[in-house]
PDB file of C-alpha atoms in Angstrom:
ATOM      1  CA  MET A   1      -8.397 -18.266 -19.391  1.00  0.00           C
ATOM      2  CA  SER A   2     -11.158 -20.856 -19.587  1.00  0.00           C
ATOM      3  CA  THR A   3     -14.713 -19.636 -18.989  1.00  0.00           C
ATOM      4  CA  ASP A   4     -16.065 -23.003 -17.753  1.00  0.00           C
ATOM      5  CA  TRP A   5     -16.295 -21.539 -14.242  1.00  0.00           C
ATOM      6  CA  LEU A   6     -18.747 -18.928 -15.540  1.00  0.00           C
ATOM      7  CA  ASP A   7     -20.984 -21.673 -16.926  1.00  0.00           C
ATOM      8  CA  GLN A   8     -21.361 -23.094 -13.423  1.00  0.00           C
ATOM      9  CA  VAL A   9     -23.152 -19.928 -12.247  1.00  0.00           C
ATOM     10  CA  LYS A  10     -26.966 -20.063 -12.338  1.00  0.00           C
ATOM     11  CA  TRP A  11     -27.787 -16.756 -14.004  1.00  0.00           C
ATOM     12  CA  ASN A  12     -31.358 -15.459 -13.627  1.00  0.00           C
ATOM     13  CA  ALA A  13     -33.700 -14.861 -16.571  1.00  0.00           C
ATOM     14  CA  ASP A  14     -32.048 -11.475 -17.164  1.00  0.00           C
ATOM     15  CA  GLY A  15     -28.578 -13.041 -17.220  1.00  0.00           C
ATOM     16  CA  LEU A  16     -27.708 -11.643 -13.785  1.00  0.00           C
ATOM     17  CA  VAL A  17     -26.589 -12.954 -10.412  1.00  0.00           C
ATOM     18  CA  PRO A  18     -26.659 -11.085  -7.077  1.00  0.00           C
ATOM     19  CA  ALA A  19     -23.213 -10.244  -5.704  1.00  0.00           C
ATOM     20  CA  ILE A  20     -22.497  -9.509  -2.054  1.00  0.00           C
ATOM     21  CA  ALA A  21     -19.471  -7.371  -1.190  1.00  0.00           C
ATOM     22  CA  GLN A  22     -18.124  -8.248   2.257  1.00  0.00           C
ATOM     23  CA  ASP A  23     -15.144  -6.712   4.056  1.00  0.00           C
ATOM     24  CA  TYR A  24     -12.406  -9.331   3.851  1.00  0.00           C
ATOM     25  CA  GLN A  25     -11.126  -8.577   7.369  1.00  0.00           C
ATOM     26  CA  THR A  26     -14.218  -7.799   9.471  1.00  0.00           C
ATOM     27  CA  GLY A  27     -16.919  -9.745   7.610  1.00  0.00           C
ATOM     28  CA  GLN A  28     -19.167  -6.653   7.467  1.00  0.00           C
ATOM     29  CA  VAL A  29     -21.543  -6.752   4.502  1.00  0.00           C
ATOM     30  CA  LEU A  30     -20.880  -3.584   2.545  1.00  0.00           C
ATOM     31  CA  MET A  31     -23.364  -3.819  -0.308  1.00  0.00           C
ATOM     32  CA  VAL A  32     -25.296  -6.039  -2.698  1.00  0.00           C
ATOM     33  CA  ALA A  33     -25.409  -5.423  -6.436  1.00  0.00           C
ATOM     34  CA  TRP A  34     -25.827  -7.394  -9.654  1.00  0.00           C
ATOM     35  CA  MET A  35     -23.328  -8.937 -12.041  1.00  0.00           C
ATOM     36  CA  ASN A  36     -23.705 -10.223 -15.539  1.00  0.00           C
ATOM     37  CA  ARG A  37     -21.281 -12.707 -17.067  1.00  0.00           C
ATOM     38  CA  GLU A  38     -18.926 -10.012 -18.352  1.00  0.00           C
ATOM     39  CA  ALA A  39     -18.864  -8.199 -14.986  1.00  0.00           C
ATOM     40  CA  LEU A  40     -17.957 -11.392 -13.141  1.00  0.00           C
ATOM     41  CA  GLN A  41     -15.277 -12.298 -15.662  1.00  0.00           C
ATOM     42  CA  LEU A  42     -13.763  -8.794 -15.484  1.00  0.00           C
ATOM     43  CA  THR A  43     -13.929  -8.815 -11.676  1.00  0.00           C
ATOM     44  CA  ALA A  44     -11.808 -11.972 -11.626  1.00  0.00           C
ATOM     45  CA  ARG A  45      -9.416 -10.609 -14.253  1.00  0.00           C
ATOM     46  CA  GLU A  46      -8.968  -7.100 -12.815  1.00  0.00           C
ATOM     47  CA  GLN A  47      -9.180  -8.137  -9.139  1.00  0.00           C
ATOM     48  CA  ARG A  48     -11.678  -5.366  -8.364  1.00  0.00           C
ATOM     49  CA  ALA A  49     -15.470  -5.314  -8.055  1.00  0.00           C
ATOM     50  CA  ILE A  50     -17.247  -4.678 -11.336  1.00  0.00           C
ATOM     51  CA  TYR A  51     -21.024  -4.791 -11.413  1.00  0.00           C
ATOM     52  CA  TRP A  52     -23.857  -4.506 -13.916  1.00  0.00           C
ATOM     53  CA  SER A  53     -25.899  -1.359 -13.353  1.00  0.00           C
ATOM     54  CA  ARG A  54     -29.520  -2.236 -14.074  1.00  0.00           C
ATOM     55  CA  SER A  55     -30.599   1.410 -14.081  1.00  0.00           C
ATOM     56  CA  ARG A  56     -27.846   2.570 -16.440  1.00  0.00           C
ATOM     57  CA  ARG A  57     -27.771  -0.711 -18.391  1.00  0.00           C
ATOM     58  CA  LYS A  58     -23.974  -0.824 -18.423  1.00  0.00           C
ATOM     59  CA  LEU A  59     -20.943  -2.149 -16.589  1.00  0.00           C
ATOM     60  CA  TRP A  60     -20.092  -0.261 -13.411  1.00  0.00           C
ATOM     61  CA  ARG A  61     -16.591  -0.391 -12.020  1.00  0.00           C
ATOM     62  CA  LYS A  62     -17.121   0.302  -8.331  1.00  0.00           C
ATOM     63  CA  GLY A  63     -15.303   3.517  -7.519  1.00  0.00           C
ATOM     64  CA  GLU A  64     -15.088   4.837 -11.083  1.00  0.00           C
ATOM     65  CA  GLU A  65     -16.760   8.090  -9.998  1.00  0.00           C
ATOM     66  CA  SER A  66     -16.212   8.120  -6.233  1.00  0.00           C
ATOM     67  CA  GLY A  67     -12.735   6.625  -6.046  1.00  0.00           C
ATOM     68  CA  HIS A  68     -14.065   4.080  -3.519  1.00  0.00           C
ATOM     69  CA  VAL A  69     -12.768   0.964  -5.268  1.00  0.00           C
ATOM     70  CA  GLN A  70     -13.379  -2.530  -3.946  1.00  0.00           C
ATOM     71  CA  LYS A  71     -10.163  -4.541  -4.265  1.00  0.00           C
ATOM     72  CA  LEU A  72     -10.960  -8.243  -4.606  1.00  0.00           C
ATOM     73  CA  HIS A  73      -9.395 -10.670  -2.132  1.00  0.00           C
ATOM     74  CA  GLU A  74     -11.593 -13.730  -2.707  1.00  0.00           C
ATOM     75  CA  LEU A  75     -14.479 -14.762  -4.916  1.00  0.00           C
ATOM     76  CA  ARG A  76     -16.988 -17.400  -3.746  1.00  0.00           C
ATOM     77  CA  LEU A  77     -20.088 -19.057  -5.172  1.00  0.00           C
ATOM     78  CA  ASP A  78     -22.878 -20.276  -2.870  1.00  0.00           C
ATOM     79  CA  CYS A  79     -24.129 -23.874  -2.691  1.00  0.00           C
ATOM     80  CA  ASP A  80     -26.990 -23.236  -5.136  1.00  0.00           C
ATOM     81  CA  ALA A  81     -24.584 -21.487  -7.533  1.00  0.00           C
ATOM     82  CA  ASP A  82     -26.890 -18.442  -7.697  1.00  0.00           C
ATOM     83  CA  VAL A  83     -25.174 -15.886  -5.439  1.00  0.00           C
ATOM     84  CA  ILE A  84     -21.639 -14.495  -5.605  1.00  0.00           C
ATOM     85  CA  LEU A  85     -19.769 -13.475  -2.464  1.00  0.00           C
ATOM     86  CA  MET A  86     -16.805 -11.178  -2.867  1.00  0.00           C
ATOM     87  CA  LYS A  87     -14.431 -10.611   0.008  1.00  0.00           C
ATOM     88  CA  VAL A  88     -13.092  -7.149  -0.695  1.00  0.00           C
ATOM     89  CA  GLU A  89     -10.929  -4.395   0.665  1.00  0.00           C
ATOM     90  CA  GLN A  90     -12.993  -1.209   0.554  1.00  0.00           C
ATOM     91  CA  LEU A  91     -10.597   1.545  -0.454  1.00  0.00           C
ATOM     92  CA  GLY A  92     -11.619   4.922   0.938  1.00  0.00           C
ATOM     93  CA  GLU A  93     -13.767   3.225   3.637  1.00  0.00           C
ATOM     94  CA  ILE A  94     -17.040   4.163   1.877  1.00  0.00           C
ATOM     95  CA  ALA A  95     -19.123   1.600  -0.024  1.00  0.00           C
ATOM     96  CA  CYS A  96     -22.513   3.347  -0.046  1.00  0.00           C
ATOM     97  CA  HIS A  97     -23.563   6.212  -2.310  1.00  0.00           C
ATOM     98  CA  THR A  98     -24.948   7.896   0.838  1.00  0.00           C
ATOM     99  CA  GLY A  99     -21.373   8.361   2.099  1.00  0.00           C
ATOM    100  CA  ARG A 100     -21.564   5.550   4.658  1.00  0.00           C
ATOM    101  CA  ARG A 101     -19.274   2.554   5.144  1.00  0.00           C
ATOM    102  CA  SER A 102     -22.057   0.064   4.314  1.00  0.00           C
ATOM    103  CA  CYS A 103     -25.331   0.228   2.435  1.00  0.00           C
ATOM    104  CA  PHE A 104     -26.899  -1.608   5.388  1.00  0.00           C
ATOM    105  CA  TYR A 105     -27.043   1.368   7.731  1.00  0.00           C
ATOM    106  CA  SER A 106     -30.691   1.179   8.821  1.00  0.00           C
ATOM    107  CA  VAL A 107     -31.960  -1.028  11.661  1.00  0.00           C
ATOM    108  CA  TYR A 108     -35.602  -2.057  12.166  1.00  0.00           C
ATOM    109  CA  ARG A 109     -36.834  -0.955  15.591  1.00  0.00           C
ATOM    110  CA  ASP A 110     -40.364  -0.518  16.871  1.00  0.00           C
ATOM    111  CA  GLY A 111     -42.012  -0.548  13.460  1.00  0.00           C
ATOM    112  CA  GLU A 112     -39.595   1.716  11.606  1.00  0.00           C
ATOM    113  CA  TRP A 113     -36.213   1.775   9.897  1.00  0.00           C
ATOM    114  CA  LEU A 114     -33.690   3.920  11.758  1.00  0.00           C
ATOM    115  CA  PRO A 115     -30.363   4.981  10.255  1.00  0.00           C
ATOM    116  CA  VAL A 116     -27.716   4.034  12.821  1.00  0.00           C
ATOM    117  CA  ASP A 117     -24.427   4.391  10.970  1.00  0.00           C
ATOM    118  CA  PRO A 118     -22.846   7.802  10.398  1.00  0.00           C
ATOM    119  CA  VAL A 119     -22.293   9.536   7.084  1.00  0.00           C
ATOM    120  CA  LEU A 120     -18.511   9.549   6.693  1.00  0.00           C
ATOM    121  CA  LYS A 121     -18.466  11.924   3.733  1.00  0.00           C
ATOM    122  CA  ASP A 122     -21.118  14.145   2.174  1.00  0.00           C
ATOM    123  CA  PRO A 123     -22.268  12.411  -1.040  1.00  0.00           C
ATOM    124  CA  LYS A 124     -22.304  15.773  -2.841  1.00  0.00           C
ATOM    125  CA  SER A 125     -18.562  16.043  -2.330  1.00  0.00           C
ATOM    126  CA  ILE A 126     -18.111  12.521  -3.699  1.00  0.00           C
ATOM    127  CA  TYR A 127     -20.297  12.619  -6.807  1.00  0.00           C
ATOM    128  CA  ASP A 128     -20.767  16.289  -7.735  1.00  0.00           C
ATOM    129  CA  LYS A 129     -17.343  16.798  -9.236  1.00  0.00           C
TER     130      LYS A 129
END
């Protein structure tokens, strides 16, 4: 497989690009993470979301610990070629490490951030295996 398509991405100074995971049916934004060249190439090849963990400094296959895999349905590049959009099927219904459907569960109201989406599963039961 040719890698010319990877050369069209405008990687930042750290060799990364932000990647948005969006539910392919509802359009809900599930999470935002980072990808390096290898992560993006593997995402396309394996048809599942694979990110670059900046804190762990390694590839992170979404769901490798939790089982909450993001199955890829479509990969898009924005007009400036510096943001990836992935339309995914969120297996297990949980994208966030807090046990919620989406990482965007807080709403700004009256000068504060309020969590408005429920915890679907206790994170301890997901990650403390």
